[in-house]
Each structure stands twice: as C-alpha cells, then as structure tokens.
DNA sequence: TGCCCCTGTCAAAGCGCTTTGGATTCGCTT
DNA sequence: AAGCGAATCCAAAGCGCTTTGACAGGGGCA
C-alpha cells in the first residue's frame, strides 16, 4: 500500500492524505480522521526511502563499530549502550544503522555515511586521546555526540560522559579511609580516554594523602577476566603485595577474586576490591545486594541520554555543543573492609 | 556531490555516468575509467535513499532486538553475532539496521520494517519453541534467516545453528567416560530452543549408559555468574552433591568455579566443569590454552555465515530454504578430570 | 556504395514521498 | 447580490538515482 493507492481509495489527493497524516493544519479534522482510519486499516506506512529523499532527512542515526584485526574485541559495554540508545531512537521514530568496519577504515566509514546520506548524525564510541574523529566529523559536517570525552580535542563538541575521575578518586579515598596503603589499579587500556581519567582520579586521591602511586601496582589492558586474574596473581605473590584492588570492570574484578581466593585469602577481610560497574544487563553486580563495592553508572542509561542529545542536535543544528557529566554512585558491598594489619 | 553535478563536470549524461559506475557493459572502458577517476576525486557516493527508491532494493538488513520489561537482558552473545554479521554486510555494501523494541511490539516491528521498506530481509534471533515470528515473516513476505532453530515450526525456513544437542551429548559422554555419575546441568532459559536441545543431548547421553537425569541436578535460568554460583553452591551443599557440572556459558561456569572454590575443593580434581563457549571476543576461555573444558563454537562466525545466507536469499528469492548445522569443537582444558571416588 | 549491426551515448520516465503555489468552496458581511 | 477571507483541497515539481527506449556514428560486408 502506498500513498497513491491510499489516496485513490479515499478519493483524495496525495497532498491531502500526506498532510492529514503528518499533522498539517490545513486539513479538516473530519478528513484527518477518515484518512487516519484508512491508513490504519490498510496498514499503511510511508516508504522511508521516498520520504527521506523528499525531506532530505534520513531519519536514522549511525554507529560505527571498528573491529581491529590485532585484538578483535567488540566492546562488551557496547551491547547495552546500543540497547539504551535504540530505545530512544525507536520512540522518536528513528532507525539505527550500524556499520562494522576494520578500524583502519573508520574515518572512511563516517565520510561514506555522510556521502550516502543514510544517517542524520552519529554517535562516536570509545574516544581516545586527541581523537581524530572529532575534527573529521566537524569537517564533513555530520552532527555527532561523543560517548566519553577526548582530552586534547581543540574543537568544541557535544559529549556525555561519566565522571570517571571523580568516581575513581572517591573509590580510592574509600580504600584509603579503610586504612589501605598499597592499592593496585587494574585499569582499562590507557589509550582510551576514560582509562586515563580513572587513573588521574586514582593518583589524585593518593596525592591528597601525601602518597604516591606505585608503578608496580598499576596495569593497563583490555578488560578481561584473565587479565584480572593474571595481574592479581602476580602482584599478590610479591613481598609487597597490595591489600586492595581497584578494577575497571566487573570482569576484571572477577579475575582478581579468583586470584585472591587461590591464595587462600578472603575478599573483604584480607584483600579488598572496588570495581567500576557499568550495570550491564547480562552481568550484574549481584541481584539485589551488591557483590562488589563499586562505582556504578548505567551504560544503558548513558545510551538513552546520548541518543537524546544527538536527536536534539539533529533537530536544531544551530544548537551549541552540549555536555552532560554523569556521576557514578558508590555502592558498598562485602568486597571491602579495613586493611589487615 | 551528486550524479547530476558529476555528470555535468564530465560533460556526460547521468545515464552514462551511472552505468559506468555500476559496471554496465555498454560504456567504453575509456569513459569508465574517466568516470571512476572523477568519482573518486569528488568523493562521490550515490545517495542510498535515491538509489534504493529507484531500484526497489533497500540494500539493508534488519535485526530486531526485543527488550523485555521483566528481565531487561540484552543477550551477551548478541554483540559478537552482530559484529560477525556486520562484517559480511559491510563487504557486500549492505547496511545493518537495528530496531530495539519492547518484546510485546516485536511482531509489529517486523511488519513495520516491511511496510516502511527500509530493509530487504531480517535475521531472527533467539528462536523459541513454536516461534511465532516464523509464520509471521512468511505472511508478510520478508526474507529471513533464523539464528538457531524453532522446534515445532510447521513452515519451512532457513536457519543456521550449532549442533547443540550433539555438543552436549559429547560433553556429557566425556564426563561419563571420566567416571562421573552425578552430573549437574546448568542450562540457559528453557523457553529458548537452543537450551531444549542442549538438555536433550545431555539426557540422551545419560540414557545411552542406562542412567537417568536427576531433576535435582538440573536448572534453567538466564545465564549469569550469580546463577552459576547460587545453583552450584546449593547443589554442592547436599549429601548427593554432583561431581561434575555442565554449563551453558562461560559466565555460568565462572560462577560454578567460585562456588566450588568456596567449598575448598579443586576444579578438575574434586569437581569437573564443562561449559559451552561461544568464543566471545571480550570473554575468552583462556588466551592460548583453554581454562575450561568446553564445547566451542564461534558465535561471531555464525553471524558471518548467517548474514551470508540471508544475502543469498535476498539476491535470489526463489531459493529454497537453506540449512547449516555447525559442529562445536570439544576442547579439553584443566577443568575436567576423573571422578573422585 | 549501400545496408546492417554494433558501440557508446543520451533524454525522459518513474520510484513514493513532501511541499509549493494555486484553485475551489463555503460562510458571512455589507 | 456581490464580495471577501478562511478553510480545504489539489496539480505539479522535485528529491537523486536507475533504467527503458531511441539515436547518432562507425566499421564490416557484399
């Protein structure tokens, strides 16, 4: 069923039918109802392609997922972010188009989206230091919102981020308050901006007490269970083993827990763990009560909000850059306790 | 840059330029090169909307992600499947459009995709017993491929699946061969078809030895770490504790491991674990050597293949239903050993 | 030389929609 | 009765592309 047929059935012109459906004022309420009814009955939906060709708006937003050939990792938080963003898009009648490309082609993917005209804007994932995508998107003139921030970017841009620095500063302070002095940081990849900020928060909290971060207790890697296990195991075997761990994800925390338990120590009594928790839907930090003490911030909610920001930008391109800084909650679980003496 | 401008710059008609770029034979090699060169120089990409309006093909495939309000879980294997499928799409010049909808609206989402004409086909995720989506998609006439199978579907359809039954049958036999008699099955949600098949494999292996499955040793739930931990902990505390566990995902296995270690037993010596491993990129079963004995099948590869199947169907709608059954590898790790006596 | 058939090119129609710029009707006022 | 807005509705253009059908020009053949 298309506009033409529908208008013929109704004995109206395409113009009138179109206006009726799109809420224009110059059509009487009576015909509007008649049209709406017929549209429903025939299950009519305007063809997206034709509509966006006519309007110039694609009614879709893009997400580029780079896959590297080196370490083919699909960011685990990605699924939840997408789910959140998708909710917002659906409600607003927007489509979400994903483009999976080798990371070397990422820049090209954005240019292509613009040239092909199949999206009105994009969300930028996983910003790094001096991220190249920001000037690029400015140049090609595609509205965008960054999930996270890119330290060193000279151009203004819209972003939504968790206050990673503050979160890790608080988490570290908590451990210090509990008497811990040797605290290990198992960070995410420090090519990522968020990891740098977390580290900064960690170091700031130590400095505030006149302590200095021990390089031997700091690691940076892809956030896997194996990484947490290996790093913790190694650190725990030294004479100057840490009494507490601060980890960048639940998965890493799980690895640390395993290593700790292997030594026969008990979590929360002998060794404390604080982790960041993205509240992934399929990987919760406990069902009702938290298992780990954590800095908590829902990445799904971040997706919803970032999508909202982007749609606003698309609706009003003149809008200045917007920023949204989410604070992580600090939830206390049984994985932390006073430092053993 | 659009076709019109490009053809004006070249002093050619739009027809010729279009044909040159699309590889039609009736244009001389000389002009083809000239056109291709100019297109590259001006970074020309045909506008997707206009093109698909003209051709009638959307050059996109859809994935519907239902989110339930009850248990808002985004399937963790989803990200990797999408990544795999996305690779195939990208290479073939197709877009991937995701639609995140409340699960009550899933049927509507498919109908809408068809009516809006923004996809040429869809992939159906997570089929259940007598899945309603299969007759629905037949009815609305949208090409589709199912990832998994739907027992009880009366209409023919194309699918790609892992031989879950066989995998779990082998895994169970392995444990039986090692002398285990009390084997627990921590299955996924048994509303899912794959879980039913895994269970069938498990039971068949037991029956083949004249054993019967003990209901007390079988659980079915969303595959989380907490679930694995709670179930194992409970089972291990009984007089008739199992000596081996068969789990549906690495995450669940992790939970089991935690529970086992809490009792002071050792994995692989006192208690054995075999798990299914989807080879998720962000959650590997060991880096080089496996940590768990596992039935292994890459869900990412499944995504690549399923996407390929769908594209083939789209290219030739007359194609009969196709099936592809992938065998899981059985990899032996240190998590299994002879039953303690 | 004349005819035919390729080869290479083009103009124009059409995909399904929105939107501009009229046209028509209707209800009132004067 | 004529005139005049306001309220409705419509024809047609245009979005950027593909594709049909036609047309020049040139080489081969008799």
XYZ file of C-alpha atoms (C1' of nucleotides) in Angstrom:
742
model
C 0.000 0.000 0.000
C 1.418 3.364 -0.947
C 0.310 6.955 -0.821
C -1.036 6.953 -4.320
C -3.270 3.938 -3.872
C -4.380 5.089 -0.473
C -5.411 8.499 -1.770
C -7.252 6.872 -4.659
C -9.218 4.674 -2.303
C -10.109 7.720 -0.297
C -10.955 9.853 -3.281
C -8.498 12.462 -2.088
C -5.287 13.825 -3.490
C -1.916 12.599 -2.328
C -1.270 16.036 -0.939
C -4.225 15.961 1.364
C -3.549 12.479 2.573
C 0.065 13.276 3.244
C -0.829 16.426 5.139
C -3.506 14.689 7.103
C -1.080 12.036 8.250
C 1.672 14.465 9.059
C -0.495 16.731 11.154
C -0.550 19.797 8.970
C -3.261 22.284 9.933
C -4.810 22.879 6.530
C -6.890 19.736 6.552
C -10.209 19.429 8.339
C -10.469 17.282 11.393
C -13.102 15.182 9.708
C -10.957 14.162 6.770
C -7.955 13.734 9.026
C -9.822 11.115 10.966
C -11.072 9.450 7.834
C -7.532 9.309 6.464
C -6.011 8.055 9.695
C -8.596 5.327 9.868
C -7.973 4.202 6.304
C -4.226 4.271 6.841
C -4.571 2.044 9.859
C -6.900 -0.318 8.094
C -4.556 -0.766 5.175
C -1.524 -0.858 7.433
C -0.005 1.984 5.520
C 3.474 3.252 6.391
C 5.153 5.860 4.284
C 8.141 4.416 2.492
C 11.179 5.574 4.400
C 13.354 5.952 1.341
C 10.915 8.041 -0.576
C 10.114 10.172 2.385
C 13.658 10.918 3.290
C 14.520 11.564 -0.324
C 11.815 14.183 -0.343
C 12.576 15.697 3.034
C 16.325 15.423 2.921
C 16.360 13.895 6.369
C 17.363 10.266 6.709
C 15.507 9.616 9.962
C 18.361 7.409 11.040
C 21.493 7.680 13.093
C 24.692 5.764 12.647
C 27.065 3.964 14.956
C 30.418 2.885 13.647
C 31.897 -0.193 15.282
C 35.530 -0.563 14.434
C 36.984 -4.017 14.655
C 40.684 -4.337 14.887
C 42.460 -7.247 13.363
C 45.012 -7.225 16.148
C 42.690 -7.828 19.029
C 39.250 -8.419 17.607
C 37.367 -7.111 20.537
C 33.839 -5.959 20.458
C 33.451 -3.737 23.434
C 31.281 -5.594 25.918
C 29.550 -2.464 27.119
C 28.605 -1.765 23.564
C 25.549 -4.002 23.536
C 23.986 -2.241 26.455
C 24.773 1.216 25.205
C 23.183 0.348 21.896
C 20.141 -1.047 23.627
C 19.685 2.173 25.533
C 20.221 4.369 22.501
C 17.932 2.144 20.484
C 15.093 2.706 22.894
C 15.359 6.433 22.385
C 15.554 6.111 18.621
C 12.550 3.816 18.411
C 10.403 6.153 20.403
C 11.407 9.053 18.201
C 10.779 7.123 15.004
C 14.433 6.960 14.088
C 16.311 3.975 12.758
C 19.703 2.926 13.986
C 22.244 1.849 11.436
C 25.372 0.046 12.461
C 28.473 -0.068 10.401
C 31.055 -2.671 11.281
C 34.388 -1.810 9.711
C 38.063 -2.615 10.148
C 39.440 0.140 12.343
C 41.703 1.377 9.602
C 38.607 2.268 7.605
C 36.794 4.052 10.373
C 37.376 7.542 9.026
C 36.187 6.439 5.640
C 33.069 4.936 7.165
C 31.998 8.316 8.504
C 32.681 10.073 5.241
C 30.717 7.414 3.457
C 27.731 7.738 5.748
C 27.653 11.427 5.022
C 28.056 10.973 1.276
C 25.494 8.197 1.059
C 23.106 10.267 3.104
C 21.761 7.392 5.071
C 22.107 8.944 8.501
C 21.450 12.338 10.020
C 24.075 12.014 12.701
C 26.362 9.628 14.514
C 27.475 8.637 17.967
C 31.188 8.339 18.496
C 32.279 5.486 20.717
C 35.381 4.977 22.771
C 37.166 8.293 22.314
C 40.899 8.319 22.734
C 43.435 10.974 23.473
C 43.347 13.618 20.700
C 40.736 11.618 18.881
C 40.972 12.159 15.138
C 37.311 11.534 14.573
C 36.277 14.814 16.142
C 37.969 17.117 13.650
C 36.966 14.719 10.902
C 33.277 14.868 11.722
C 33.461 18.611 12.040
C 34.978 18.773 8.629
C 32.463 16.576 6.905
C 29.623 18.281 8.705
C 27.839 15.376 10.269
C 26.152 16.067 13.625
C 27.597 13.892 16.354
C 27.720 13.238 20.055
C 30.652 11.564 21.754
C 30.151 8.912 24.386
C 33.017 9.913 26.621
C 35.441 12.749 26.110
C 38.601 13.218 24.156
C 41.249 15.028 26.099
C 43.197 17.265 23.796
C 40.473 17.894 21.246
C 40.742 21.509 20.207
C 37.350 21.838 18.578
C 34.194 22.049 20.642
C 31.892 19.044 20.547
C 28.973 17.536 22.381
C 29.614 14.739 24.786
C 28.102 12.664 27.502
C 30.426 11.061 29.971
C 30.645 9.503 33.380
C 32.778 11.425 35.825
C 35.400 8.731 35.784
C 37.988 10.784 37.514
C 35.768 11.636 40.407
C 34.473 8.090 40.679
C 37.937 6.627 40.965
C 39.034 9.359 43.282
C 36.191 8.502 45.632
C 36.804 4.786 45.343
C 40.455 5.273 46.141
C 39.625 7.543 49.073
C 37.289 4.927 50.412
C 40.077 2.385 50.422
C 42.464 4.857 51.988
C 39.923 5.603 54.688
C 39.788 1.906 55.401
C 43.483 2.016 56.058
C 44.751 0.542 52.795
C 48.038 1.927 51.634
C 49.095 -0.490 48.940
C 46.314 -0.220 46.391
C 46.567 -1.742 42.939
C 44.924 -0.196 39.890
C 43.907 -2.621 37.168
C 42.907 -0.129 34.546
C 41.460 -0.498 31.069
C 43.574 0.226 28.022
C 45.188 3.574 28.604
C 44.855 4.556 25.003
C 41.248 5.150 25.964
C 40.325 8.462 27.412
C 38.157 7.032 30.151
C 41.058 4.963 31.446
C 43.302 7.991 31.624
C 40.733 9.846 33.669
C 40.296 6.958 36.034
C 43.986 6.809 36.565
C 44.107 10.523 37.194
C 41.440 10.170 39.859
C 43.314 7.318 41.458
C 46.551 9.260 41.580
C 44.877 12.411 42.801
C 43.355 10.622 45.776
C 46.724 9.179 46.696
C 48.447 12.513 46.358
C 45.854 14.126 48.566
C 47.142 11.909 51.365
C 50.722 12.506 50.517
C 51.093 9.076 48.912
C 52.491 8.237 45.577
C 51.237 5.677 43.103
C 53.483 2.662 42.807
C 54.055 1.804 39.147
C 54.405 -1.847 40.129
C 50.799 -1.811 41.220
C 49.393 -0.315 38.058
C 48.353 -2.208 34.967
C 46.541 -1.290 31.824
C 44.992 -3.773 29.429
C 41.880 -4.979 27.726
C 39.405 -5.657 30.491
C 39.118 -9.416 30.667
C 38.798 -11.927 33.420
C 42.128 -13.441 32.545
C 43.815 -10.100 32.781
C 42.453 -9.553 36.277
C 43.495 -12.989 37.350
C 46.991 -12.848 35.939
C 47.750 -9.360 37.197
C 46.408 -10.004 40.689
C 48.144 -13.305 40.958
C 51.431 -11.773 40.049
C 51.067 -8.846 42.409
C 49.909 -10.992 45.288
C 52.945 -13.186 45.031
C 55.348 -10.350 45.774
C 56.578 -9.363 49.170
C 54.905 -6.021 48.835
C 51.532 -7.344 47.804
C 48.640 -4.891 47.616
C 45.883 -5.124 50.194
C 43.300 -3.662 47.869
C 42.446 -3.620 44.172
C 40.667 -1.054 42.132
C 39.484 -2.514 38.835
C 37.910 -1.061 35.744
C 35.262 -3.657 35.181
C 33.356 -6.408 36.845
C 35.009 -8.976 34.646
C 38.435 -7.905 35.819
C 37.208 -7.935 39.411
C 36.079 -11.491 38.938
C 39.578 -12.420 37.858
C 41.053 -10.705 40.855
C 38.663 -12.523 43.129
C 39.737 -15.815 41.674
C 43.399 -14.995 42.221
C 42.752 -13.888 45.779
C 40.806 -16.994 46.586
C 43.571 -19.128 45.147
C 45.927 -17.735 47.749
C 43.503 -18.752 50.444
C 42.770 -15.181 51.433
C 39.294 -13.847 51.878
C 37.825 -10.987 49.938
C 36.730 -8.109 52.137
C 38.793 -9.280 55.053
C 42.288 -9.889 53.741
C 42.003 -8.180 50.406
C 39.550 -5.520 49.331
C 38.206 -4.966 45.837
C 36.427 -1.979 44.375
C 35.384 -2.100 40.771
C 33.630 0.048 38.280
C 30.240 -1.361 37.355
C 28.552 -0.408 34.084
C 25.361 -2.150 35.153
C 25.388 -4.377 32.130
C 22.085 -6.125 31.835
C 23.580 -9.555 31.439
C 26.244 -9.152 34.027
C 25.026 -7.611 37.209
C 26.939 -6.932 40.343
C 24.620 -9.053 42.431
C 20.900 -9.348 42.041
C 19.628 -7.332 44.963
C 22.650 -6.693 47.146
C 25.952 -5.803 45.530
C 28.669 -8.431 45.493
C 31.436 -5.935 44.961
C 31.853 -2.468 46.315
C 31.608 -0.449 43.140
C 31.373 2.855 41.384
C 28.178 2.346 39.494
C 26.830 4.020 36.413
C 24.430 2.530 33.920
C 25.839 2.493 30.430
C 22.407 1.748 29.126
C 21.075 4.936 30.593
C 24.063 6.695 29.073
C 22.963 5.326 25.720
C 19.469 6.645 26.174
C 20.722 10.095 27.097
C 23.390 10.331 24.437
C 20.852 9.393 21.792
C 18.530 12.070 23.102
C 21.291 14.644 22.850
C 22.032 13.643 19.302
C 18.408 13.824 18.230
C 18.227 17.310 19.711
C 21.250 18.374 17.747
C 19.784 16.959 14.580
C 16.511 18.764 15.178
C 18.339 22.024 15.719
C 21.739 22.100 14.067
C 22.329 25.616 15.344
C 22.446 24.280 18.873
C 25.760 24.877 20.592
C 27.783 21.960 21.932
C 26.160 20.291 24.906
C 27.757 18.400 27.729
C 26.455 16.014 30.274
C 28.538 14.645 33.091
C 27.033 11.732 34.978
C 28.153 10.996 38.489
C 28.728 7.377 39.392
C 27.152 6.093 42.573
C 29.429 4.498 45.145
C 27.768 1.352 46.367
C 29.213 -0.545 49.266
C 29.336 -4.297 49.117
C 31.071 -7.015 51.079
C 34.248 -6.856 48.988
C 35.769 -4.062 51.020
C 36.858 -3.899 54.618
C 39.502 -2.409 56.868
C 43.051 -3.134 55.848
C 44.516 -6.104 57.638
C 47.423 -5.117 59.817
C 28.308 15.894 -4.934
C 25.504 14.158 -6.759
C 25.076 12.376 -10.037
C 23.811 15.409 -11.838
C 26.723 17.636 -10.912
C 29.195 14.871 -11.533
C 27.854 14.203 -14.997
C 27.901 17.910 -15.793
C 31.533 18.184 -14.794
C 32.325 15.276 -17.039
C 30.239 16.511 -19.922
C 28.376 13.233 -19.964
C 24.794 12.300 -19.316
C 23.644 10.961 -15.966
C 22.835 7.702 -17.671
C 26.333 7.133 -18.848
C 27.898 8.057 -15.558
C 25.527 5.798 -13.669
C 26.183 2.894 -15.994
C 29.896 3.454 -15.898
C 29.920 3.289 -12.113
C 27.648 0.309 -11.915
C 29.645 -1.794 -14.312
C 27.216 -1.987 -17.205
C 28.797 -3.229 -20.408
C 27.506 -0.590 -22.787
C 30.034 2.009 -21.816
C 33.548 2.131 -23.211
C 36.440 1.297 -20.999
C 37.940 4.690 -21.640
C 34.980 6.638 -20.327
C 34.519 4.200 -17.498
C 37.963 4.987 -16.248
C 37.444 8.684 -16.690
C 34.221 8.495 -14.731
C 35.642 6.343 -11.968
C 38.530 8.723 -11.580
C 36.273 11.759 -11.334
C 34.001 9.989 -8.862
C 36.927 9.220 -6.630
C 38.280 12.724 -6.883
C 34.980 14.259 -5.859
C 34.365 11.586 -3.266
C 31.081 10.752 -4.906
C 28.780 8.115 -3.390
C 25.345 7.547 -4.803
C 22.684 8.616 -2.359
C 21.393 5.441 -0.775
C 17.833 6.656 -0.484
C 17.523 7.725 -4.053
C 19.179 4.619 -5.302
C 17.040 2.247 -3.378
C 13.949 4.183 -4.284
C 14.845 3.656 -7.885
C 15.905 0.038 -7.609
C 13.337 -1.069 -5.091
C 16.024 -2.700 -3.012
C 16.854 -1.200 0.338
C 20.397 -2.524 0.496
C 19.969 -3.068 4.179
C 19.053 -5.866 6.500
C 17.295 -5.582 9.808
C 17.833 -7.095 13.236
C 15.110 -6.738 15.804
C 16.272 -6.699 19.399
C 13.407 -7.202 21.766
C 13.827 -5.902 25.274
C 11.578 -7.260 27.880
C 10.483 -5.150 30.750
C 10.533 -8.159 33.054
C 14.189 -9.026 32.735
C 15.839 -6.369 30.663
C 18.532 -8.557 29.283
C 20.455 -7.862 26.190
C 21.797 -11.156 25.094
C 25.537 -11.090 25.678
C 26.302 -13.125 22.610
C 24.411 -10.603 20.605
C 27.273 -8.164 20.272
C 29.549 -10.744 18.749
C 26.945 -12.120 16.404
C 26.226 -8.619 15.173
C 29.904 -7.955 14.707
C 30.223 -11.041 12.554
C 27.118 -10.309 10.527
C 28.205 -6.709 10.172
C 31.454 -7.748 8.573
C 29.574 -9.639 5.899
C 27.176 -6.792 5.297
C 29.914 -4.212 5.006
C 31.779 -6.224 2.452
C 28.623 -6.678 0.408
C 27.721 -2.997 0.603
C 24.727 -3.574 2.810
C 23.709 -1.568 5.814
C 22.582 -3.095 9.061
C 19.633 -1.539 10.792
C 18.834 -2.389 14.358
C 15.457 -1.954 15.876
C 15.224 -2.052 19.646
C 11.648 -2.618 20.730
C 9.707 -3.824 23.765
C 9.162 -7.520 23.190
C 5.406 -7.058 23.015
C 5.936 -4.987 19.885
C 8.264 -7.366 18.144
C 5.718 -8.613 15.631
C 4.779 -5.070 14.807
C 8.415 -4.181 14.321
C 8.752 -6.713 11.519
C 5.555 -5.614 9.830
C 6.739 -2.055 10.045
C 10.091 -2.823 8.503
C 8.341 -4.410 5.600
C 5.860 -1.557 5.179
C 8.479 1.148 5.518
C 10.634 -0.686 3.043
C 13.852 0.054 4.799
C 15.233 -3.462 4.787
C 15.409 -6.303 2.294
C 15.432 -9.026 4.899
C 15.923 -9.795 8.552
C 17.748 -12.134 10.877
C 15.670 -13.714 13.592
C 17.399 -14.083 16.938
C 16.792 -16.407 19.822
C 14.078 -18.665 18.419
C 11.795 -20.363 20.879
C 9.566 -23.369 20.756
C 6.880 -22.843 18.075
C 8.239 -19.416 17.379
C 5.504 -17.076 16.172
C 7.848 -14.962 14.154
C 8.338 -17.623 11.520
C 4.749 -17.774 10.280
C 4.563 -14.023 10.672
C 7.524 -13.343 8.430
C 6.228 -15.823 5.908
C 2.966 -13.983 5.866
C 4.388 -10.517 5.415
C 6.810 -11.801 2.829
C 10.110 -10.597 4.206
C 13.135 -12.813 3.506
C 14.692 -14.060 6.725
C 17.216 -16.418 8.236
C 16.928 -17.759 11.747
C 19.925 -17.974 14.033
C 19.035 -21.216 15.712
C 16.031 -23.383 15.054
C 12.450 -23.380 16.245
C 11.226 -26.820 17.119
C 7.626 -27.162 16.138
C 7.613 -24.660 13.289
C 5.439 -26.103 10.573
C 6.568 -23.859 7.739
C 9.955 -24.320 6.118
C 12.556 -21.669 6.799
C 16.256 -21.071 6.505
C 18.372 -21.425 9.555
C 21.905 -21.644 10.805
C 22.514 -23.361 14.075
C 25.105 -25.022 16.219
C 24.509 -28.694 16.818
C 23.702 -28.055 20.439
C 22.309 -31.460 21.039
C 25.344 -33.238 19.761
C 27.692 -30.887 21.568
C 26.072 -31.523 24.919
C 25.809 -35.193 24.240
C 29.531 -35.354 23.657
C 30.307 -33.218 26.665
C 28.175 -35.430 28.858
C 29.762 -38.572 27.443
C 33.161 -37.159 28.189
C 32.210 -36.703 31.826
C 30.696 -40.162 31.946
C 33.850 -41.619 30.489
C 35.765 -39.944 33.275
C 33.633 -41.828 35.728
C 31.252 -39.085 36.744
C 27.766 -40.255 37.546
C 26.223 -37.284 39.274
C 26.383 -34.572 36.653
C 24.581 -31.267 37.025
C 23.183 -29.348 34.086
C 23.037 -25.585 34.482
C 21.125 -24.769 31.362
C 20.028 -21.493 29.815
C 16.385 -20.478 29.843
C 14.431 -23.448 28.593
C 11.993 -21.263 26.736
C 14.822 -20.991 24.261
C 15.139 -23.615 21.626
C 18.880 -23.998 21.974
C 18.509 -24.797 25.662
C 15.977 -27.508 24.954
C 18.340 -29.120 22.504
C 21.215 -28.991 24.917
C 19.119 -30.646 27.515
C 18.047 -33.307 25.070
C 21.688 -34.059 24.309
C 22.502 -34.254 27.975
C 19.656 -36.650 28.670
C 20.400 -38.780 25.640
C 23.994 -39.331 26.740
C 22.835 -40.400 30.170
C 20.214 -42.710 28.770
C 22.783 -44.306 26.499
C 24.505 -45.515 29.655
C 21.315 -46.560 31.291
C 21.315 -43.559 33.588
C 18.541 -41.156 34.225
C 18.766 -37.411 34.655
C 18.194 -36.287 38.216
C 15.795 -33.314 38.279
C 17.529 -32.057 41.392
C 20.656 -31.556 39.326
C 19.046 -29.597 36.529
C 18.475 -25.869 36.457
C 17.343 -23.465 33.816
C 17.789 -19.712 34.034
C 19.246 -16.612 32.460
C 22.936 -17.320 32.079
C 24.635 -15.148 34.676
C 27.548 -15.571 37.010
C 25.291 -15.291 40.012
C 23.066 -18.034 38.727
C 26.012 -20.389 38.337
C 27.270 -19.545 41.768
C 23.942 -19.898 43.556
C 22.946 -23.115 41.834
C 26.309 -24.782 42.344
C 26.542 -23.679 45.900
C 23.158 -25.122 46.663
C 23.822 -28.408 44.926
C 27.236 -28.819 46.474
C 25.821 -28.473 49.951
C 23.602 -31.532 49.617
C 24.573 -35.048 50.560
C 24.246 -36.116 46.975
C 26.356 -33.353 45.518
C 27.316 -33.592 41.845
C 30.911 -34.318 40.905
C 30.635 -32.533 37.610
C 28.872 -29.556 36.087
C 27.811 -28.903 32.551
C 27.069 -25.229 31.995
C 25.614 -23.263 29.148
C 28.006 -20.373 29.181
C 31.375 -19.290 30.384
C 29.808 -16.795 32.740
C 27.847 -19.527 34.455
C 30.965 -21.673 34.623
C 32.742 -18.837 36.351
C 30.034 -18.801 38.988
C 30.324 -22.529 39.456
C 34.044 -22.241 39.837
C 33.586 -19.657 42.545
C 31.163 -21.871 44.420
C 33.454 -24.864 44.129
C 36.440 -22.928 45.364
C 34.439 -21.658 48.296
C 33.996 -25.221 49.469
C 37.726 -25.702 49.351
C 37.523 -28.240 46.552
C 39.685 -28.067 43.499
C 38.383 -27.772 39.967
C 39.465 -30.618 37.746
C 40.343 -32.812 40.671
C 37.380 -32.799 43.005
C 34.816 -31.270 40.720
C 34.800 -31.124 36.933
C 33.282 -28.415 34.773
C 32.468 -28.445 31.094
C 30.925 -25.367 29.575
C 29.735 -24.180 26.258
C 31.952 -21.435 24.885
C 30.649 -19.007 22.268
C 34.131 -17.602 21.781
C 33.015 -14.119 22.623
C 35.704 -11.673 21.712
C 35.706 -9.937 25.064
C 35.412 -13.026 27.133
C 37.687 -15.789 26.048
C 38.147 -19.147 27.578
C 41.827 -18.595 28.204
C 44.213 -16.780 25.938
C 46.181 -19.608 24.403
C 45.296 -22.671 26.435
C 41.703 -23.208 27.467
C 40.813 -22.650 31.102
C 37.673 -24.738 30.916
C 36.979 -27.883 29.013
C 34.378 -26.661 26.586
C 32.196 -27.220 23.574
C 33.335 -24.385 21.419
C 31.649 -22.633 18.561
C 32.244 -19.079 17.471
C 29.081 -17.045 17.506
C 30.846 -14.401 15.516
C 31.497 -16.833 12.731
C 27.857 -17.842 12.963
C 26.966 -14.200 12.412
C 29.152 -14.024 9.330
C 27.606 -17.157 7.863
C 24.017 -16.331 8.709
C 24.404 -12.930 7.098
C 25.815 -14.589 4.009
C 22.837 -16.919 3.831
C 20.443 -14.035 4.112
C 22.147 -12.035 1.403
C 21.934 -15.055 -0.864
C 18.233 -15.342 -0.223
C 17.743 -11.677 -0.957
C 19.674 -11.977 -4.181
C 17.598 -14.941 -5.253
C 14.191 -15.021 -3.574
C 13.313 -18.200 -5.426
C 15.966 -20.041 -3.453
C 14.579 -22.847 -1.348
C 15.140 -22.875 2.412
C 18.747 -23.479 3.361
C 20.169 -25.024 6.480
C 23.558 -25.001 8.034
C 24.443 -27.012 11.078
C 27.746 -26.142 12.713
C 29.505 -28.684 14.866
C 31.027 -27.436 18.076
C 34.595 -28.412 18.841
C 35.283 -30.170 22.098
C 38.354 -28.644 23.654
C 39.918 -30.165 26.691
C 41.131 -27.929 29.462
C 42.208 -28.419 33.058
C 38.674 -28.155 34.424
C 37.913 -31.825 33.911
C 39.399 -34.912 35.397
C 38.477 -38.380 36.593
C 35.701 -38.547 39.122
C 36.919 -38.664 42.673
C 35.912 -41.834 44.408
C 28.364 2.465 -52.347
C 24.651 0.879 -49.589
C 22.947 -1.724 -45.869
C 23.139 -3.689 -41.388
C 24.611 -4.146 -36.897
C 27.318 -2.788 -33.035
C 29.006 0.623 -29.773
C 28.504 4.350 -26.999
C 25.689 7.793 -25.579
C 21.521 10.286 -24.193
C 16.629 12.077 -22.912
C 12.993 11.040 -20.224
C 10.124 8.320 -17.278
C 9.490 6.623 -12.871
C 10.457 5.104 -7.830
C 6.992 7.217 -3.416
C 7.013 10.871 -0.949
C 6.766 16.189 0.541
C 5.819 20.789 -0.474
C 4.974 24.994 -3.156
C 1.755 27.717 -5.178
C -2.624 27.798 -6.773
C -7.621 26.760 -7.151
C -12.159 25.968 -5.272
C -15.712 26.146 -1.982
C -18.153 27.956 1.822
C -19.922 31.042 5.193
C -20.523 35.703 6.134
C -20.578 40.510 5.838
C -22.044 44.681 3.519
C -26.445 40.025 -4.622
C -21.837 40.778 -4.623
C -17.522 40.443 -2.367
C -14.086 38.571 0.629
C -11.388 35.845 3.705
C -10.751 31.447 5.647
C -10.913 26.822 5.151
C -9.942 22.885 2.197
C -8.152 20.647 -1.204
C -5.343 19.790 -5.436
C -1.790 19.580 -9.523
C 2.730 19.500 -10.290
C 7.508 19.973 -9.273
C 11.340 17.998 -7.228
C 14.391 14.871 -4.133
C 18.783 11.702 -6.687
C 19.000 7.747 -8.692
C 18.195 3.636 -12.280
C 16.553 2.025 -16.463
C 13.948 1.901 -20.797
C 13.890 3.017 -25.413
C 15.962 5.679 -29.013
C 19.507 7.597 -31.586
C 23.887 9.002 -33.705
C 28.262 7.265 -35.590
C 31.310 3.903 -37.450
C 33.024 -0.446 -39.108
C 32.236 -4.741 -41.773
C 30.388 -6.991 -45.552
C 28.564 -7.813 -50.086
